[in-house]
């Protein structure tokens, strides 16, 4: 049996790694550098496009539990991420260039992995081939048509990326370094504080700024453009990404009315991204409006926010829990195209697809993790035929079955959910 993986993003490299580590030869087909999507710039694999944060690290958080489960399943990307982490309070953030370089190096140096740089226009569908499609949410052209022929129409949403500014262009006489509630070092985040008047003026300009796309569109809540959020109400950003809770402005001794947080973008701390400021504004409007943020009046923008179209399958109708097609179990899908939302969520789906591709070749039953695990719960969600109006889902404790009897303290409850998940996972992998 031959193994092919189409796409060398986070899901694709994880899938190939699982196959190769089990002693089988696998070929990765990657269209870069011959062709790049509008969102991709690097020639390396596992390129991080929107943010450099892989979310919370602690195991008693949904994102932290997901990464720990991945690590215990032999993940490629989690240990690499931990090797090239940059300070980010309680989050695992990485220098995105170093991260991609290290992942690429490991893939290219694995004796069982062959990489072919070419654009694949049709899914491999031979009886002696197992194919994992990890082409990502920007899949287009003939490959998109090939997927539609197997799966029917896509659902679609739009995704947005936040701007990045240079650290030395931030006015630190106005801004200040601090993590919320003093979690982490004071250089993990830069905070730009607003008083009430500054905030209201900023929101007024934000909602009236000109967008790059003139027609309206639906967007996944987790990637809501800041200007669209602001149109929901004056205080919507202040209770969202601009919330000031957990922050004290050392210049006033008080909590600001609102705040924009900048998160370290690279290991050297020379660049910071505007947290939660995914945007669809024209570049000139971004410069004009975001320069109104206190401390960013002279900011140097090294990347403006961009928006691009993402597509995903109606997975509950077409995919099994092991990420194989219901109508062809020799074809698997992995990554955001399946409706898992987030970097590590995408990578985790690649792990499951890779493990079960091997088991399929060996004539064994698929491994389906319990719904008490984060990976198992997400796998169940994307394959649950009772789900209506299917939308992408990221790691969260709401997808796990509750602990009985209920634990009232949230931190204790989350810790118990994490312990239960890891105990369940250990029973599978021991």
PDB file of C-alpha atoms in Angstrom, residues 33-288:
ATOM      1  CA  UNK A  33       7.468  27.183  -3.889  1.00  0.00           C
ATOM      2  CA  UNK A  34       5.921  26.701  -7.340  1.00  0.00           C
ATOM      3  CA  UNK A  35       2.612  28.159  -6.204  1.00  0.00           C
ATOM      4  CA  UNK A  36       1.556  29.996  -3.049  1.00  0.00           C
ATOM      5  CA  UNK A  37      -1.847  30.973  -1.753  1.00  0.00           C
ATOM      6  CA  UNK A  38      -2.494  34.694  -1.097  1.00  0.00           C
ATOM      7  CA  UNK A  39      -1.891  34.100   2.624  1.00  0.00           C
ATOM      8  CA  UNK A  40       1.453  32.296   2.378  1.00  0.00           C
ATOM      9  CA  UNK A  41       4.869  33.944   2.044  1.00  0.00           C
ATOM     10  CA  UNK A  42       7.455  31.353   3.113  1.00  0.00           C
ATOM     11  CA  UNK A  43       8.688  28.308   1.205  1.00  0.00           C
ATOM     12  CA  UNK A  44       8.874  26.300   4.427  1.00  0.00           C
ATOM     13  CA  UNK A  45       6.365  23.758   5.700  1.00  0.00           C
ATOM     14  CA  UNK A  46       3.907  24.332   8.576  1.00  0.00           C
ATOM     15  CA  UNK A  47       3.835  28.073   7.917  1.00  0.00           C
ATOM     16  CA  UNK A  48       1.919  30.057  10.555  1.00  0.00           C
ATOM     17  CA  UNK A  49      -0.171  32.642   8.725  1.00  0.00           C
ATOM     18  CA  UNK A  50      -2.405  34.594  11.115  1.00  0.00           C
ATOM     19  CA  UNK A  51      -0.863  34.592  14.595  1.00  0.00           C
ATOM     20  CA  UNK A  52       2.286  33.205  16.177  1.00  0.00           C
ATOM     21  CA  UNK A  53       0.395  32.074  19.271  1.00  0.00           C
ATOM     22  CA  UNK A  54      -0.528  28.428  19.811  1.00  0.00           C
ATOM     23  CA  UNK A  55      -2.696  29.510  22.753  1.00  0.00           C
ATOM     24  CA  UNK A  56      -2.474  28.576  26.424  1.00  0.00           C
ATOM     25  CA  UNK A  57       0.227  26.264  27.754  1.00  0.00           C
ATOM     26  CA  UNK A  58      -1.165  25.034  31.051  1.00  0.00           C
ATOM     27  CA  UNK A  59      -2.770  21.607  30.955  1.00  0.00           C
ATOM     28  CA  UNK A  60      -5.888  22.774  32.820  1.00  0.00           C
ATOM     29  CA  UNK A  61      -6.819  24.897  29.792  1.00  0.00           C
ATOM     30  CA  UNK A  62      -8.492  23.560  26.655  1.00  0.00           C
ATOM     31  CA  UNK A  63      -5.612  24.570  24.378  1.00  0.00           C
ATOM     32  CA  UNK A  64      -2.986  23.295  26.800  1.00  0.00           C
ATOM     33  CA  UNK A  65      -4.753  19.956  27.174  1.00  0.00           C
ATOM     34  CA  UNK A  66      -4.939  19.590  23.394  1.00  0.00           C
ATOM     35  CA  UNK A  67      -1.185  20.115  23.022  1.00  0.00           C
ATOM     36  CA  UNK A  68      -0.408  17.652  25.822  1.00  0.00           C
ATOM     37  CA  UNK A  69      -2.582  15.015  24.178  1.00  0.00           C
ATOM     38  CA  UNK A  70      -0.782  15.639  20.892  1.00  0.00           C
ATOM     39  CA  UNK A  71       2.623  15.353  22.548  1.00  0.00           C
ATOM     40  CA  UNK A  72       1.688  12.001  24.086  1.00  0.00           C
ATOM     41  CA  UNK A  73       0.573  10.763  20.656  1.00  0.00           C
ATOM     42  CA  UNK A  74       4.002  11.516  19.195  1.00  0.00           C
ATOM     43  CA  UNK A  75       3.362  14.951  17.698  1.00  0.00           C
ATOM     44  CA  UNK A  76       6.015  16.543  15.499  1.00  0.00           C
ATOM     45  CA  UNK A  77       4.918  20.155  15.921  1.00  0.00           C
ATOM     46  CA  UNK A  78       4.377  20.400  19.687  1.00  0.00           C
ATOM     47  CA  UNK A  79       7.970  19.613  20.750  1.00  0.00           C
ATOM     48  CA  UNK A  80       9.298  21.842  17.975  1.00  0.00           C
ATOM     49  CA  UNK A  81       7.066  24.669  19.176  1.00  0.00           C
ATOM     50  CA  UNK A  82       8.326  24.263  22.718  1.00  0.00           C
ATOM     51  CA  UNK A  83      11.918  24.424  21.435  1.00  0.00           C
ATOM     52  CA  UNK A  84      11.410  27.780  19.704  1.00  0.00           C
ATOM     53  CA  UNK A  85       8.962  29.424  22.097  1.00  0.00           C
ATOM     54  CA  UNK A  86       9.048  33.163  22.720  1.00  0.00           C
ATOM     55  CA  UNK A  87       7.791  34.796  25.943  1.00  0.00           C
ATOM     56  CA  UNK A  88       4.000  35.187  25.858  1.00  0.00           C
ATOM     57  CA  UNK A  89       2.763  35.016  29.436  1.00  0.00           C
ATOM     58  CA  UNK A  90       0.762  31.830  29.879  1.00  0.00           C
ATOM     59  CA  UNK A  91       0.587  31.134  26.142  1.00  0.00           C
ATOM     60  CA  UNK A  92       2.838  29.091  23.885  1.00  0.00           C
ATOM     61  CA  UNK A  93       3.929  31.503  21.162  1.00  0.00           C
ATOM     62  CA  UNK A  94       6.738  30.828  18.729  1.00  0.00           C
ATOM     63  CA  UNK A  95       9.139  32.600  16.435  1.00  0.00           C
ATOM     64  CA  UNK A  96       7.193  31.586  13.351  1.00  0.00           C
ATOM     65  CA  UNK A  97      10.195  31.528  11.002  1.00  0.00           C
ATOM     66  CA  UNK A  98      12.297  29.344  13.285  1.00  0.00           C
ATOM     67  CA  UNK A  99       9.321  27.064  13.921  1.00  0.00           C
ATOM     68  CA  UNK A 100       8.690  26.467  10.213  1.00  0.00           C
ATOM     69  CA  UNK A 101      12.382  26.012   9.502  1.00  0.00           C
ATOM     70  CA  UNK A 102      12.732  23.332  12.196  1.00  0.00           C
ATOM     71  CA  UNK A 103       9.624  21.449  11.080  1.00  0.00           C
ATOM     72  CA  UNK A 104      10.797  21.548   7.460  1.00  0.00           C
ATOM     73  CA  UNK A 105      14.242  20.274   8.429  1.00  0.00           C
ATOM     74  CA  UNK A 106      12.790  17.315  10.332  1.00  0.00           C
ATOM     75  CA  UNK A 107      10.514  16.364   7.443  1.00  0.00           C
ATOM     76  CA  UNK A 108      13.242  16.622   4.815  1.00  0.00           C
ATOM     77  CA  UNK A 109      15.666  14.567   6.914  1.00  0.00           C
ATOM     78  CA  UNK A 110      13.302  11.691   7.714  1.00  0.00           C
ATOM     79  CA  UNK A 111      14.403   8.562   5.876  1.00  0.00           C
ATOM     80  CA  UNK A 112      10.820   7.445   5.186  1.00  0.00           C
ATOM     81  CA  UNK A 113       9.518  10.758   3.824  1.00  0.00           C
ATOM     82  CA  UNK A 114       9.834  11.910   0.221  1.00  0.00           C
ATOM     83  CA  UNK A 115       8.767  15.437  -0.711  1.00  0.00           C
ATOM     84  CA  UNK A 116       7.618  16.284  -4.227  1.00  0.00           C
ATOM     85  CA  UNK A 117       7.194  19.991  -4.980  1.00  0.00           C
ATOM     86  CA  UNK A 118       4.313  20.033  -7.410  1.00  0.00           C
ATOM     87  CA  UNK A 119       0.703  21.092  -7.625  1.00  0.00           C
ATOM     88  CA  UNK A 120      -1.689  18.159  -7.385  1.00  0.00           C
ATOM     89  CA  UNK A 121      -4.871  18.732  -9.341  1.00  0.00           C
ATOM     90  CA  UNK A 122      -6.771  15.553  -8.517  1.00  0.00           C
ATOM     91  CA  UNK A 123      -7.018  13.326  -5.463  1.00  0.00           C
ATOM     92  CA  UNK A 124      -5.131  10.031  -5.754  1.00  0.00           C
ATOM     93  CA  UNK A 125      -7.862   7.403  -5.747  1.00  0.00           C
ATOM     94  CA  UNK A 126      -6.266   4.028  -6.480  1.00  0.00           C
ATOM     95  CA  UNK A 127      -7.124   0.812  -4.657  1.00  0.00           C
ATOM     96  CA  UNK A 128      -3.481   0.400  -3.594  1.00  0.00           C
ATOM     97  CA  UNK A 129      -3.095   3.984  -2.330  1.00  0.00           C
ATOM     98  CA  UNK A 130      -4.114   5.714   0.883  1.00  0.00           C
ATOM     99  CA  UNK A 131      -4.308   9.470   0.479  1.00  0.00           C
ATOM    100  CA  UNK A 132      -4.558  12.168   3.136  1.00  0.00           C
ATOM    101  CA  UNK A 133      -5.832  15.475   1.778  1.00  0.00           C
ATOM    102  CA  UNK A 134      -4.420  18.337   3.868  1.00  0.00           C
ATOM    103  CA  UNK A 135      -4.646  21.115   1.316  1.00  0.00           C
ATOM    104  CA  UNK A 136      -5.890  23.715   3.763  1.00  0.00           C
ATOM    105  CA  UNK A 137      -8.774  26.166   3.848  1.00  0.00           C
ATOM    106  CA  UNK A 138      -7.546  28.053   0.775  1.00  0.00           C
ATOM    107  CA  UNK A 139      -7.864  25.078  -1.563  1.00  0.00           C
ATOM    108  CA  UNK A 140      -8.808  26.233  -5.047  1.00  0.00           C
ATOM    109  CA  UNK A 141      -8.609  25.371  -8.735  1.00  0.00           C
ATOM    110  CA  UNK A 142      -8.769  21.814 -10.012  1.00  0.00           C
ATOM    111  CA  UNK A 143      -8.064  20.320  -6.583  1.00  0.00           C
ATOM    112  CA  UNK A 144     -11.119  22.099  -5.240  1.00  0.00           C
ATOM    113  CA  UNK A 145     -13.179  20.655  -8.062  1.00  0.00           C
ATOM    114  CA  UNK A 146     -11.784  17.176  -7.347  1.00  0.00           C
ATOM    115  CA  UNK A 147     -12.805  17.470  -3.693  1.00  0.00           C
ATOM    116  CA  UNK A 148     -16.259  18.694  -4.637  1.00  0.00           C
ATOM    117  CA  UNK A 149     -16.680  15.695  -6.922  1.00  0.00           C
ATOM    118  CA  UNK A 150     -16.138  13.445  -3.880  1.00  0.00           C
ATOM    119  CA  UNK A 151     -17.734  15.529  -1.147  1.00  0.00           C
ATOM    120  CA  UNK A 152     -20.248  17.910  -2.668  1.00  0.00           C
ATOM    121  CA  UNK A 153     -20.289  21.648  -2.056  1.00  0.00           C
ATOM    122  CA  UNK A 154     -18.087  23.361   0.487  1.00  0.00           C
ATOM    123  CA  UNK A 155     -19.250  25.665   3.195  1.00  0.00           C
ATOM    124  CA  UNK A 156     -17.278  28.899   3.320  1.00  0.00           C
ATOM    125  CA  UNK A 157     -16.201  31.590   5.731  1.00  0.00           C
ATOM    126  CA  UNK A 158     -13.653  34.401   5.750  1.00  0.00           C
ATOM    127  CA  UNK A 159     -10.571  34.563   7.934  1.00  0.00           C
ATOM    128  CA  UNK A 160      -8.532  37.593   8.895  1.00  0.00           C
ATOM    129  CA  UNK A 161      -4.984  38.250  10.132  1.00  0.00           C
ATOM    130  CA  UNK A 162      -3.788  41.021  12.464  1.00  0.00           C
ATOM    131  CA  UNK A 163      -1.154  43.702  11.714  1.00  0.00           C
ATOM    132  CA  UNK A 164       2.410  43.548  13.047  1.00  0.00           C
ATOM    133  CA  UNK A 165       4.427  46.579  14.236  1.00  0.00           C
ATOM    134  CA  UNK A 166       8.081  47.029  15.173  1.00  0.00           C
ATOM    135  CA  UNK A 167       8.758  47.105  18.908  1.00  0.00           C
ATOM    136  CA  UNK A 168      11.013  50.158  18.797  1.00  0.00           C
ATOM    137  CA  UNK A 169       8.307  52.235  17.079  1.00  0.00           C
ATOM    138  CA  UNK A 170       5.942  51.853  20.052  1.00  0.00           C
ATOM    139  CA  UNK A 171       5.953  54.858  22.405  1.00  0.00           C
ATOM    140  CA  UNK A 172       6.696  53.268  25.771  1.00  0.00           C
ATOM    141  CA  UNK A 173       6.118  56.570  27.541  1.00  0.00           C
ATOM    142  CA  UNK A 174       2.452  55.862  26.859  1.00  0.00           C
ATOM    143  CA  UNK A 175       2.299  52.076  26.470  1.00  0.00           C
ATOM    144  CA  UNK A 176       3.486  49.711  29.188  1.00  0.00           C
ATOM    145  CA  UNK A 177       4.643  46.115  29.459  1.00  0.00           C
ATOM    146  CA  UNK A 178       2.526  43.679  31.470  1.00  0.00           C
ATOM    147  CA  UNK A 179       0.645  40.403  31.193  1.00  0.00           C
ATOM    148  CA  UNK A 180      -2.908  40.264  32.514  1.00  0.00           C
ATOM    149  CA  UNK A 181      -3.019  39.643  36.262  1.00  0.00           C
ATOM    150  CA  UNK A 182       0.822  39.674  36.256  1.00  0.00           C
ATOM    151  CA  UNK A 183       0.980  36.275  34.532  1.00  0.00           C
ATOM    152  CA  UNK A 184       4.367  36.049  32.836  1.00  0.00           C
ATOM    153  CA  UNK A 185       7.061  38.686  32.404  1.00  0.00           C
ATOM    154  CA  UNK A 186       6.447  42.369  31.780  1.00  0.00           C
ATOM    155  CA  UNK A 187       7.965  42.091  28.291  1.00  0.00           C
ATOM    156  CA  UNK A 188       5.584  39.391  27.032  1.00  0.00           C
ATOM    157  CA  UNK A 189       2.910  41.912  26.099  1.00  0.00           C
ATOM    158  CA  UNK A 190       2.821  45.640  25.423  1.00  0.00           C
ATOM    159  CA  UNK A 191      -0.404  47.372  26.453  1.00  0.00           C
ATOM    160  CA  UNK A 192      -1.768  50.512  24.821  1.00  0.00           C
ATOM    161  CA  UNK A 193      -4.205  52.177  27.267  1.00  0.00           C
ATOM    162  CA  UNK A 194      -7.243  54.276  26.289  1.00  0.00           C
ATOM    163  CA  UNK A 195      -9.205  56.751  28.340  1.00  0.00           C
ATOM    164  CA  UNK A 196     -12.922  57.003  27.568  1.00  0.00           C
ATOM    165  CA  UNK A 197     -12.621  59.894  25.122  1.00  0.00           C
ATOM    166  CA  UNK A 198      -9.735  58.309  23.220  1.00  0.00           C
ATOM    167  CA  UNK A 199     -11.633  55.038  23.003  1.00  0.00           C
ATOM    168  CA  UNK A 200     -14.851  56.574  21.668  1.00  0.00           C
ATOM    169  CA  UNK A 201     -12.976  58.615  19.064  1.00  0.00           C
ATOM    170  CA  UNK A 202     -11.085  55.516  17.958  1.00  0.00           C
ATOM    171  CA  UNK A 203     -14.233  53.402  17.639  1.00  0.00           C
ATOM    172  CA  UNK A 204     -15.936  56.144  15.621  1.00  0.00           C
ATOM    173  CA  UNK A 205     -13.082  56.190  13.096  1.00  0.00           C
ATOM    174  CA  UNK A 206     -12.850  52.402  13.084  1.00  0.00           C
ATOM    175  CA  UNK A 207     -16.493  51.793  12.160  1.00  0.00           C
ATOM    176  CA  UNK A 208     -16.370  54.423   9.426  1.00  0.00           C
ATOM    177  CA  UNK A 209     -13.074  53.320   7.857  1.00  0.00           C
ATOM    178  CA  UNK A 210     -13.039  51.880   4.351  1.00  0.00           C
ATOM    179  CA  UNK A 211     -12.717  48.120   3.983  1.00  0.00           C
ATOM    180  CA  UNK A 212     -10.838  46.261   1.284  1.00  0.00           C
ATOM    181  CA  UNK A 213     -13.920  44.202   0.406  1.00  0.00           C
ATOM    182  CA  UNK A 214     -17.005  46.316  -0.227  1.00  0.00           C
ATOM    183  CA  UNK A 215     -19.651  43.597   0.010  1.00  0.00           C
ATOM    184  CA  UNK A 216     -20.745  42.123   3.340  1.00  0.00           C
ATOM    185  CA  UNK A 217     -19.895  38.527   4.252  1.00  0.00           C
ATOM    186  CA  UNK A 218     -20.209  35.974   7.002  1.00  0.00           C
ATOM    187  CA  UNK A 219     -17.135  35.389   9.143  1.00  0.00           C
ATOM    188  CA  UNK A 220     -16.226  32.802  11.771  1.00  0.00           C
ATOM    189  CA  UNK A 221     -16.646  34.346  15.231  1.00  0.00           C
ATOM    190  CA  UNK A 222     -13.109  33.440  16.310  1.00  0.00           C
ATOM    191  CA  UNK A 223     -11.646  35.531  13.492  1.00  0.00           C
ATOM    192  CA  UNK A 224     -14.071  38.466  13.576  1.00  0.00           C
ATOM    193  CA  UNK A 225     -12.513  41.599  12.005  1.00  0.00           C
ATOM    194  CA  UNK A 226     -12.164  44.267  14.680  1.00  0.00           C
ATOM    195  CA  UNK A 227     -14.118  46.802  12.618  1.00  0.00           C
ATOM    196  CA  UNK A 228     -17.057  44.415  12.210  1.00  0.00           C
ATOM    197  CA  UNK A 229     -17.044  43.702  15.943  1.00  0.00           C
ATOM    198  CA  UNK A 230     -17.078  47.472  16.622  1.00  0.00           C
ATOM    199  CA  UNK A 231     -20.202  47.848  14.480  1.00  0.00           C
ATOM    200  CA  UNK A 232     -22.054  45.616  16.909  1.00  0.00           C
ATOM    201  CA  UNK A 233     -21.941  48.309  19.547  1.00  0.00           C
ATOM    202  CA  UNK A 234     -19.713  50.948  21.099  1.00  0.00           C
ATOM    203  CA  UNK A 235     -18.596  48.703  23.949  1.00  0.00           C
ATOM    204  CA  UNK A 236     -18.276  45.449  21.982  1.00  0.00           C
ATOM    205  CA  UNK A 237     -14.467  45.716  21.491  1.00  0.00           C
ATOM    206  CA  UNK A 238     -14.052  46.887  25.110  1.00  0.00           C
ATOM    207  CA  UNK A 239     -15.615  43.654  26.296  1.00  0.00           C
ATOM    208  CA  UNK A 240     -13.731  41.660  23.685  1.00  0.00           C
ATOM    209  CA  UNK A 241     -10.110  41.994  22.497  1.00  0.00           C
ATOM    210  CA  UNK A 242      -9.784  45.491  23.991  1.00  0.00           C
ATOM    211  CA  UNK A 243     -10.893  44.486  27.482  1.00  0.00           C
ATOM    212  CA  UNK A 244      -8.762  46.164  30.187  1.00  0.00           C
ATOM    213  CA  UNK A 245      -9.324  43.580  32.932  1.00  0.00           C
ATOM    214  CA  UNK A 246      -6.229  42.383  34.723  1.00  0.00           C
ATOM    215  CA  UNK A 247      -4.226  45.466  33.687  1.00  0.00           C
ATOM    216  CA  UNK A 248      -3.079  48.483  35.684  1.00  0.00           C
ATOM    217  CA  UNK A 249      -1.561  51.452  33.911  1.00  0.00           C
ATOM    218  CA  UNK A 250       1.597  52.339  35.921  1.00  0.00           C
ATOM    219  CA  UNK A 251       1.314  55.942  34.715  1.00  0.00           C
ATOM    220  CA  UNK A 252      -2.064  56.405  36.409  1.00  0.00           C
ATOM    221  CA  UNK A 253      -2.267  53.581  38.934  1.00  0.00           C
ATOM    222  CA  UNK A 254      -5.683  52.672  37.552  1.00  0.00           C
ATOM    223  CA  UNK A 255      -7.185  50.259  35.087  1.00  0.00           C
ATOM    224  CA  UNK A 256      -7.554  51.890  31.658  1.00  0.00           C
ATOM    225  CA  UNK A 257     -10.972  52.346  30.047  1.00  0.00           C
ATOM    226  CA  UNK A 258      -9.850  49.985  27.270  1.00  0.00           C
ATOM    227  CA  UNK A 259      -6.553  48.571  26.034  1.00  0.00           C
ATOM    228  CA  UNK A 260      -4.982  47.075  22.938  1.00  0.00           C
ATOM    229  CA  UNK A 261      -2.501  44.324  23.717  1.00  0.00           C
ATOM    230  CA  UNK A 262       0.529  43.726  21.504  1.00  0.00           C
ATOM    231  CA  UNK A 263       2.011  40.230  21.683  1.00  0.00           C
ATOM    232  CA  UNK A 264       5.636  39.388  20.988  1.00  0.00           C
ATOM    233  CA  UNK A 265       5.911  38.123  17.417  1.00  0.00           C
ATOM    234  CA  UNK A 266       9.477  36.810  17.284  1.00  0.00           C
ATOM    235  CA  UNK A 267      12.155  35.462  19.601  1.00  0.00           C
ATOM    236  CA  UNK A 268      14.150  38.686  19.599  1.00  0.00           C
ATOM    237  CA  UNK A 269      11.124  40.748  20.562  1.00  0.00           C
ATOM    238  CA  UNK A 270      11.598  43.159  17.669  1.00  0.00           C
ATOM    239  CA  UNK A 271       8.048  42.751  16.341  1.00  0.00           C
ATOM    240  CA  UNK A 272       4.644  42.628  18.021  1.00  0.00           C
ATOM    241  CA  UNK A 273       1.202  41.796  16.662  1.00  0.00           C
ATOM    242  CA  UNK A 274      -2.036  43.518  17.637  1.00  0.00           C
ATOM    243  CA  UNK A 275      -3.945  40.869  19.567  1.00  0.00           C
ATOM    244  CA  UNK A 276      -7.485  40.369  18.290  1.00  0.00           C
ATOM    245  CA  UNK A 277      -7.080  42.991  15.567  1.00  0.00           C
ATOM    246  CA  UNK A 278      -7.768  40.834  12.542  1.00  0.00           C
ATOM    247  CA  UNK A 279      -8.982  43.287   9.956  1.00  0.00           C
ATOM    248  CA  UNK A 280     -10.348  43.822   6.493  1.00  0.00           C
ATOM    249  CA  UNK A 281      -9.520  47.544   6.267  1.00  0.00           C
ATOM    250  CA  UNK A 282      -7.545  48.966   3.376  1.00  0.00           C
ATOM    251  CA  UNK A 283      -3.861  49.339   4.201  1.00  0.00           C
ATOM    252  CA  UNK A 284      -4.000  53.143   4.214  1.00  0.00           C
ATOM    253  CA  UNK A 285      -6.972  53.064   6.550  1.00  0.00           C
ATOM    254  CA  UNK A 286      -5.171  50.648   8.868  1.00  0.00           C
ATOM    255  CA  UNK A 287      -2.249  53.073   9.103  1.00  0.00           C
ATOM    256  CA  UNK A 288      -4.551  56.038   9.758  1.00  0.00           C
TER     257      UNK A 288
END
